[in-house]
PDB file of C-alpha atoms in Angstrom:
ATOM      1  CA  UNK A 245      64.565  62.907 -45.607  1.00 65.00           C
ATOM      2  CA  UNK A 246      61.377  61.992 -43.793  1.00 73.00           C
ATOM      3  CA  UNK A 247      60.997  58.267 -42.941  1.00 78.00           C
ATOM      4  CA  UNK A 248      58.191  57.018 -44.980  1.00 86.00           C
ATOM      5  CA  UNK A 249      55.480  54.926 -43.154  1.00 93.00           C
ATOM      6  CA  UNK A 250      53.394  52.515 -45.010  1.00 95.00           C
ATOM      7  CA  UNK A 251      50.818  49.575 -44.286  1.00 97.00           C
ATOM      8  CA  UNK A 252      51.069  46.049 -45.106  1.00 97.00           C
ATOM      9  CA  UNK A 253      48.917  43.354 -43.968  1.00 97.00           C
ATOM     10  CA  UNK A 254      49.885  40.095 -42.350  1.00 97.00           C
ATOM     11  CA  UNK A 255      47.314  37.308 -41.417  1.00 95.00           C
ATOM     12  CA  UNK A 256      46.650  35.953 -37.231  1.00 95.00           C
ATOM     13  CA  UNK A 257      49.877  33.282 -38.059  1.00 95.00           C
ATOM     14  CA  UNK A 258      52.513  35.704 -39.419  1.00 97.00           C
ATOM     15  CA  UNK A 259      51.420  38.577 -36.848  1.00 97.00           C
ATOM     16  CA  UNK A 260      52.417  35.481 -34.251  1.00 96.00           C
ATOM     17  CA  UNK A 261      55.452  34.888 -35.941  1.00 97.00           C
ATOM     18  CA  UNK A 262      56.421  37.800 -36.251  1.00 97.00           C
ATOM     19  CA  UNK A 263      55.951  38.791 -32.512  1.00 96.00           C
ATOM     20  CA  UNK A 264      57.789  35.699 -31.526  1.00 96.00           C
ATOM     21  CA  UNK A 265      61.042  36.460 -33.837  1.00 96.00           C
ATOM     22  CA  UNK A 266      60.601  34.077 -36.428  1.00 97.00           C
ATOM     23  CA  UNK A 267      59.774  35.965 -38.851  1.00 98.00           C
ATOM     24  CA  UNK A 268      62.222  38.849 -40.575  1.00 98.00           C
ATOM     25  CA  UNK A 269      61.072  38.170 -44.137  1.00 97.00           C
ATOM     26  CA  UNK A 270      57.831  38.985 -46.632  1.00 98.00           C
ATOM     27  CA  UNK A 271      57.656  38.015 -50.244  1.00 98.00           C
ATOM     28  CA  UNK A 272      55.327  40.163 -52.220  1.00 96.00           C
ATOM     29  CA  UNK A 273      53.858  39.604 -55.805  1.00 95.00           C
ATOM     30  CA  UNK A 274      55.386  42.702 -58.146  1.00 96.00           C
ATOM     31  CA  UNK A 275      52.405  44.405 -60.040  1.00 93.00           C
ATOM     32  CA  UNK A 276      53.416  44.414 -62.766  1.00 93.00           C
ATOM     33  CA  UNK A 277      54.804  41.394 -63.579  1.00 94.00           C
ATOM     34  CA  UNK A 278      58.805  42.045 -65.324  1.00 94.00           C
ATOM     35  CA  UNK A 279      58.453  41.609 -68.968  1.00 92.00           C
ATOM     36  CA  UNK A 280      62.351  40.219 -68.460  1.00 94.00           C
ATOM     37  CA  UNK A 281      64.354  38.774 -65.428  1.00 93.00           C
ATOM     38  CA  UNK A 282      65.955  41.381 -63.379  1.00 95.00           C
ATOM     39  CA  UNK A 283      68.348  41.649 -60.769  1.00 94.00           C
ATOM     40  CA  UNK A 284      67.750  44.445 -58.088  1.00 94.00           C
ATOM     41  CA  UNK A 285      64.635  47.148 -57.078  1.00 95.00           C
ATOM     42  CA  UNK A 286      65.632  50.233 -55.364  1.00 90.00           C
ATOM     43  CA  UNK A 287      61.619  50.204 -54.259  1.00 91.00           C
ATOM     44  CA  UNK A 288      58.498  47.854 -53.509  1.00 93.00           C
ATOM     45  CA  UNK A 289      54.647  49.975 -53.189  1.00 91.00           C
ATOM     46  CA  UNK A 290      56.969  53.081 -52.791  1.00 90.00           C
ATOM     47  CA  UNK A 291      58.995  52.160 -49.435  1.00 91.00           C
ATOM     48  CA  UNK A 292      62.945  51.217 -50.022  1.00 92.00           C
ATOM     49  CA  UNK A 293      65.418  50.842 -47.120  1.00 92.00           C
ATOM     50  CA  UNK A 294      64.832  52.418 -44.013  1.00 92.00           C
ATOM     51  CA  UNK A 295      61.291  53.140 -44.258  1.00 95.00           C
ATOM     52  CA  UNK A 296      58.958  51.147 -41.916  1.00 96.00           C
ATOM     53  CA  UNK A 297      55.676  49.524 -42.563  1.00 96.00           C
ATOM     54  CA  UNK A 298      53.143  49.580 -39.876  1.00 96.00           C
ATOM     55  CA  UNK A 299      51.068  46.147 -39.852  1.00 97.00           C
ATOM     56  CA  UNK A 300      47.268  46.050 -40.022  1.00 98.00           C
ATOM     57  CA  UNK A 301      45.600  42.784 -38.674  1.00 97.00           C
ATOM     58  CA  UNK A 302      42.233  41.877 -37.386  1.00 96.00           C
ATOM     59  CA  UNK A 303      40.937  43.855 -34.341  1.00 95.00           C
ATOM     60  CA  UNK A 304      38.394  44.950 -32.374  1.00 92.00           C
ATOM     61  CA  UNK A 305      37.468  47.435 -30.073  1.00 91.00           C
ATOM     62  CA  UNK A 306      34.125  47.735 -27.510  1.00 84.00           C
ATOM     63  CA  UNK A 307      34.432  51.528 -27.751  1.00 89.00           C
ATOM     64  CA  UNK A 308      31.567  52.710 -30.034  1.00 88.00           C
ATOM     65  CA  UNK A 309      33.596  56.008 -31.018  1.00 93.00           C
ATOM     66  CA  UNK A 310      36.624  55.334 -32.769  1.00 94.00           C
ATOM     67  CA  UNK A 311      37.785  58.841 -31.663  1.00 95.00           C
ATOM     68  CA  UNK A 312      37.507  57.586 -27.582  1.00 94.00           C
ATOM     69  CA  UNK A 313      38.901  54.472 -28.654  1.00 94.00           C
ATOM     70  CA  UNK A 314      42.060  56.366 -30.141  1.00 94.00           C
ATOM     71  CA  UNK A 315      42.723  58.452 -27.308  1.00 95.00           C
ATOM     72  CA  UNK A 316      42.133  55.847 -24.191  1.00 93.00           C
ATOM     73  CA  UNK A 317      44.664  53.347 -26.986  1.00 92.00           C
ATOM     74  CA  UNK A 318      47.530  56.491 -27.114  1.00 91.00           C
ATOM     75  CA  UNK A 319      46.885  56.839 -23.190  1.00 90.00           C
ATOM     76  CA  UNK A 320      50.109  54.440 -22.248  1.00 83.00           C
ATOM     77  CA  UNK A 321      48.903  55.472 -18.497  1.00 85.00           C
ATOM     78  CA  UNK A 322      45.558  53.490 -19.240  1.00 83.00           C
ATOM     79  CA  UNK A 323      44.621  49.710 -20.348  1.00 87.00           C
ATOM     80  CA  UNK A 324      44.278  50.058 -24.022  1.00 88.00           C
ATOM     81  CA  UNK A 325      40.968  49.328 -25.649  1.00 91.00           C
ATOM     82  CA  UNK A 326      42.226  47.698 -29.101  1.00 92.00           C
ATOM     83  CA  UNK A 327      42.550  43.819 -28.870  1.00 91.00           C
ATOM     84  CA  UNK A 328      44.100  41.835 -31.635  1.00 93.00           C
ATOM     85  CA  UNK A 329      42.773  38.467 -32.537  1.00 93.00           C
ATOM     86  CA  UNK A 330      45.926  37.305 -33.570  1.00 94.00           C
ATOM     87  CA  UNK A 331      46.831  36.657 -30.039  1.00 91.00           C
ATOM     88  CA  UNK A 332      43.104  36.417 -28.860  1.00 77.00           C
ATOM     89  CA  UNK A 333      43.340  39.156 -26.020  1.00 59.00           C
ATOM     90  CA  UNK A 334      40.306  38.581 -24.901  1.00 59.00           C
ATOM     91  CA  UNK A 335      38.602  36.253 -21.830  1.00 57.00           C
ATOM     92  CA  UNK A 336      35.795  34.725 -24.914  1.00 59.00           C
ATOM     93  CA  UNK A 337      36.991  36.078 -28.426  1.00 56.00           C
ATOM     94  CA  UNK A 338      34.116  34.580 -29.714  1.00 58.00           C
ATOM     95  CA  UNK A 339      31.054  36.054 -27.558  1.00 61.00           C
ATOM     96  CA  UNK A 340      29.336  38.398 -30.108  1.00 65.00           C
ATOM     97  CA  UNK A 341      32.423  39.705 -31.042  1.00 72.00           C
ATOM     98  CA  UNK A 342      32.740  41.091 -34.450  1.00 85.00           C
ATOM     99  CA  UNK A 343      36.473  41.554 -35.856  1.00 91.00           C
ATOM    100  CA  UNK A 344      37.166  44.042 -38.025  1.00 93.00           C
ATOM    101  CA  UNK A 345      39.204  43.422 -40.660  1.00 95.00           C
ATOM    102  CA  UNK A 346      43.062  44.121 -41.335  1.00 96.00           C
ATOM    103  CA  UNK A 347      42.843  46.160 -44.115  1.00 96.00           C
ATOM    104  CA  UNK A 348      40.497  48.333 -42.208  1.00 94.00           C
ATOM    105  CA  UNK A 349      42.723  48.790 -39.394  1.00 97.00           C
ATOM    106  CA  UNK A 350      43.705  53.314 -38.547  1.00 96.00           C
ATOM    107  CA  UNK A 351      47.608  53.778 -38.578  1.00 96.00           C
ATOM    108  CA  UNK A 352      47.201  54.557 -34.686  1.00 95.00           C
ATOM    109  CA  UNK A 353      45.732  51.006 -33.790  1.00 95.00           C
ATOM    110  CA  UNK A 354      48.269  49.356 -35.096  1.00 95.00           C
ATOM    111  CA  UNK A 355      50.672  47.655 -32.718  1.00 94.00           C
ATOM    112  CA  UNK A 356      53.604  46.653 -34.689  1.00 96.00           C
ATOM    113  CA  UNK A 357      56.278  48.910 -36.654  1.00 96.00           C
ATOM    114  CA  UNK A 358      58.593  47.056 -38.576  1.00 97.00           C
ATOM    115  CA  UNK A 359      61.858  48.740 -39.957  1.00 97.00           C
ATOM    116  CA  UNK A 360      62.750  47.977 -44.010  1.00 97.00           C
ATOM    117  CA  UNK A 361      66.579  46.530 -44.003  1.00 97.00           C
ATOM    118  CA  UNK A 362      66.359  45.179 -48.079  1.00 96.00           C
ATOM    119  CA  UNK A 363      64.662  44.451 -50.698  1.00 97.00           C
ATOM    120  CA  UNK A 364      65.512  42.844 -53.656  1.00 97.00           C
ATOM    121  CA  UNK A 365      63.522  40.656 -56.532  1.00 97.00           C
ATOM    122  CA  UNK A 366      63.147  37.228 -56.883  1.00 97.00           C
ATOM    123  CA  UNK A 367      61.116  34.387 -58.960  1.00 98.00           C
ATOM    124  CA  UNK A 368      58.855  32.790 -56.048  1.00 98.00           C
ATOM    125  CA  UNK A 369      60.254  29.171 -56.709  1.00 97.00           C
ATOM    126  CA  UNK A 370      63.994  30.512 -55.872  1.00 98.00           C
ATOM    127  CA  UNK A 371      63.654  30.913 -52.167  1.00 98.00           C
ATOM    128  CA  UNK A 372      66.149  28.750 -50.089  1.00 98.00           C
ATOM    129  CA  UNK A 373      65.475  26.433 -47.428  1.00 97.00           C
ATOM    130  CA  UNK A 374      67.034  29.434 -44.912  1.00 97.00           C
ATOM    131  CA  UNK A 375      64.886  32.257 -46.620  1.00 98.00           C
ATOM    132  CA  UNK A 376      61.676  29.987 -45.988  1.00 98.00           C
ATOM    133  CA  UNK A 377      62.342  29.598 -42.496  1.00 98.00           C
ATOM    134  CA  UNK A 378      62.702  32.812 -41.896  1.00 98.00           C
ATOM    135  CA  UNK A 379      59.410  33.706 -43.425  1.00 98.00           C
ATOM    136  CA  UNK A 380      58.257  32.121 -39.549  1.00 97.00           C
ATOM    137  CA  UNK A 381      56.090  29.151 -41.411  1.00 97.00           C
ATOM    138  CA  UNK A 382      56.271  25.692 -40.196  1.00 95.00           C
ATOM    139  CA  UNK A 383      57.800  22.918 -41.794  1.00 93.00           C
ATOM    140  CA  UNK A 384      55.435  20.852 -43.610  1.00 90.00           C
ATOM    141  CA  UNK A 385      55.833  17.717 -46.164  1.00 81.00           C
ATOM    142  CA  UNK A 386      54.475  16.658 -49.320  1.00 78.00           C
ATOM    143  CA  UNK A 387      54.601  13.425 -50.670  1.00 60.00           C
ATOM    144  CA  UNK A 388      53.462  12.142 -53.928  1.00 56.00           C
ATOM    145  CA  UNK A 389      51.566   9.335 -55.110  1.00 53.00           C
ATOM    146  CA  UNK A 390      54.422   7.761 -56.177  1.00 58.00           C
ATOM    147  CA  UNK A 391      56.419   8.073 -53.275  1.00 57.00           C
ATOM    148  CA  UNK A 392      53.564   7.134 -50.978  1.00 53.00           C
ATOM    149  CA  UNK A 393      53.581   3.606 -52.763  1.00 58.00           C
ATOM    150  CA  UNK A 394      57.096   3.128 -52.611  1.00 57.00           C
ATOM    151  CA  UNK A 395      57.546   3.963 -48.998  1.00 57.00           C
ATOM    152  CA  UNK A 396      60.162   6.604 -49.851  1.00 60.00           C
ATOM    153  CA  UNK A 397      60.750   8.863 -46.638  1.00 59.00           C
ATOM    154  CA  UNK A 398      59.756  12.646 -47.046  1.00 68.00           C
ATOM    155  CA  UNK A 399      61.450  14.925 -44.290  1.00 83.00           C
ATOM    156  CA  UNK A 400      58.911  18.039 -43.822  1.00 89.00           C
ATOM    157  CA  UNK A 401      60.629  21.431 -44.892  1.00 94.00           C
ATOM    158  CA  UNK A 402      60.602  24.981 -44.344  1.00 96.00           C
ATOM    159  CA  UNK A 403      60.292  25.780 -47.875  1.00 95.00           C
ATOM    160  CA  UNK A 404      56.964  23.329 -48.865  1.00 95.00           C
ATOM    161  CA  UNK A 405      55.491  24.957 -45.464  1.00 95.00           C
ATOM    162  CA  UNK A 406      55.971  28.267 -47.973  1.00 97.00           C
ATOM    163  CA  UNK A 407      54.640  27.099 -50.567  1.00 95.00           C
ATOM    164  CA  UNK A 408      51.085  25.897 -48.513  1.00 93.00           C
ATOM    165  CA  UNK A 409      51.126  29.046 -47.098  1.00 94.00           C
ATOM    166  CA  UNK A 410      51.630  30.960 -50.027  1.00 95.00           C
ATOM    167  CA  UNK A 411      48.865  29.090 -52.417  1.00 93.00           C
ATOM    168  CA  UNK A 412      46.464  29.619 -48.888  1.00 91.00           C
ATOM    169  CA  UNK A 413      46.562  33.242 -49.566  1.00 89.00           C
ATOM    170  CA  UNK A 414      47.730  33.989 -52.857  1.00 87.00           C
ATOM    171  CA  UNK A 415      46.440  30.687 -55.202  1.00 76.00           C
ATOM    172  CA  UNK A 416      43.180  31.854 -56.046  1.00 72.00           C
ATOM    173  CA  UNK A 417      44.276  36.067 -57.107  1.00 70.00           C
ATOM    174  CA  UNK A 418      44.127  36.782 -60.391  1.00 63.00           C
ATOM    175  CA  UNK A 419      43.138  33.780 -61.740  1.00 69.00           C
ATOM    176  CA  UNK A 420      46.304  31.880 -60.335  1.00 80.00           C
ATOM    177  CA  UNK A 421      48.623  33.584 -61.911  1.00 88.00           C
ATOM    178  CA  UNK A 422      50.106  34.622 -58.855  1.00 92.00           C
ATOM    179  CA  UNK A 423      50.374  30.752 -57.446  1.00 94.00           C
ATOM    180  CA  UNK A 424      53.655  28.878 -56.630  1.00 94.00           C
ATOM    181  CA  UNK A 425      52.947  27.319 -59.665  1.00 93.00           C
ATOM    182  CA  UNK A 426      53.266  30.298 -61.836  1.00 94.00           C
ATOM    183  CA  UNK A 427      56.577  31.376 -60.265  1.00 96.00           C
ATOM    184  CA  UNK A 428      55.711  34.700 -60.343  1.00 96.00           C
ATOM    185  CA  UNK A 429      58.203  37.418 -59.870  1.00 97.00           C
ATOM    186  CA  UNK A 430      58.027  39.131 -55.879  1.00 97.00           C
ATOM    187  CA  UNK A 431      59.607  41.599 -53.758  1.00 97.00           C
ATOM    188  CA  UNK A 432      61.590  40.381 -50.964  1.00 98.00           C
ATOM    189  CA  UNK A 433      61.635  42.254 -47.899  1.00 98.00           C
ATOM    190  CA  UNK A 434      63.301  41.678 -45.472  1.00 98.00           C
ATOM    191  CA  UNK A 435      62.550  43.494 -42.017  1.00 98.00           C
ATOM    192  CA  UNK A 436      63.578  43.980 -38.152  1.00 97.00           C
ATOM    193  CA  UNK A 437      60.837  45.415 -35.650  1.00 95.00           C
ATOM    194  CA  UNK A 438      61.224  48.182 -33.893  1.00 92.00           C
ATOM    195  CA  UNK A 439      57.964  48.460 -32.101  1.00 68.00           C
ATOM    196  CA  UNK A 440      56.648  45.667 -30.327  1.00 63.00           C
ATOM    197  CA  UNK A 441      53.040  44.461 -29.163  1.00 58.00           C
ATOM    198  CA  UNK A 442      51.476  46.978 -26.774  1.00 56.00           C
ATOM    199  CA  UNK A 443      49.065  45.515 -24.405  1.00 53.00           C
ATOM    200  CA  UNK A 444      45.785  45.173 -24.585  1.00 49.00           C
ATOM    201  CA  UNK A 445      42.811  45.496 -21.494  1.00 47.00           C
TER     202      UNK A 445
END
């Protein structure tokens, strides 16, 4: 069978992570929600093991015709003319440049192919110490009132570095129901890459 190839969409931070090895693993809200707990999912958006997602992040590109722009970028003889802000390939990022957004981004600018290895389901609260790690956040710590008045050390962790992270981008969807609060049921996917960053101008 054909390998399927699907998008997926990764902020500037996990695109870095990502590119650096740290991170293997994405947790992604199931739509719809289980009615009842389960145990396994043979498939998350259609792709199941083996297939590869290509990631879409911010870009640009000074070529006014996306069709030049595609052939100079499959050129591998020639500097490309994609640049990813993610890893700010550019001398001034910020000159009167105009990203365009992830979701926007054409299968062929993409720079990163990652290959599926497993997926299985999971309530959001139930990832490990280990798993959060290797979701390529930073270790962060949260301390309450409480503790703050008692002087009780608070080690930072991998997993409350998740949990910022995840509230930054999914805490507001939906009305919160998809919050780590909420505990909503996700996909984990876990992932190797198989194409790596190609080079911009």
């Amino acid at each position: 069978m054909p390998v399927i190839e699907r998008p997926i969409l990764f902020s500037d931070q996990m695109v870095r992570a990502i590119l650096d090895g740290r991170k293997t693993r994405t947790r992604r809200v199931l739509v719809p929600q289980p009615n009842h707990p389960i145990t396994e999912i043979s498939k998350w958006r259609g792709i199941s093991h083996g297939d590869r997602l290509y990631v879409r992040e911010a870009w640009h590109t000074d070529e006014r015709d996306l069709a030049t722009a595609r052939a100079k970028h499959e050129d591998f003889m020639s500097p490309s003319p994609i640049f990813y802000r993610a890893t700010e390939e550019v001398e001034n990022p910020d000159a009167g440049w105009i990203w365009r957004p992830s979701i926007h981004m054409p299968r062929w600018a993409s720079r990163i192919l990652l290959e599926v290895e497993e997926i299985w389901p999971e309530r959001l609260q139930d990832i490990t110490e280990e798993e959060a790690g290797a979701e390529g956040v930073e270790p962060r710590f949260e301390m309450s009132g409480a503790d703050f008045i008692a002087g009780k050390p608070v080690d930072p962790t991998y997993r409350i570095g998740f949990k910022h992270l995840w509230d930054e981008i999914n805490g507001k969807r939906a009305g919160e129901i998809y919050s780590w609060k909420a505990n909503p049921w996700v996909a984990v996917i876990t992932f190797e890459m198989v194409k790596p960053e190609r080079k911009a101008a």
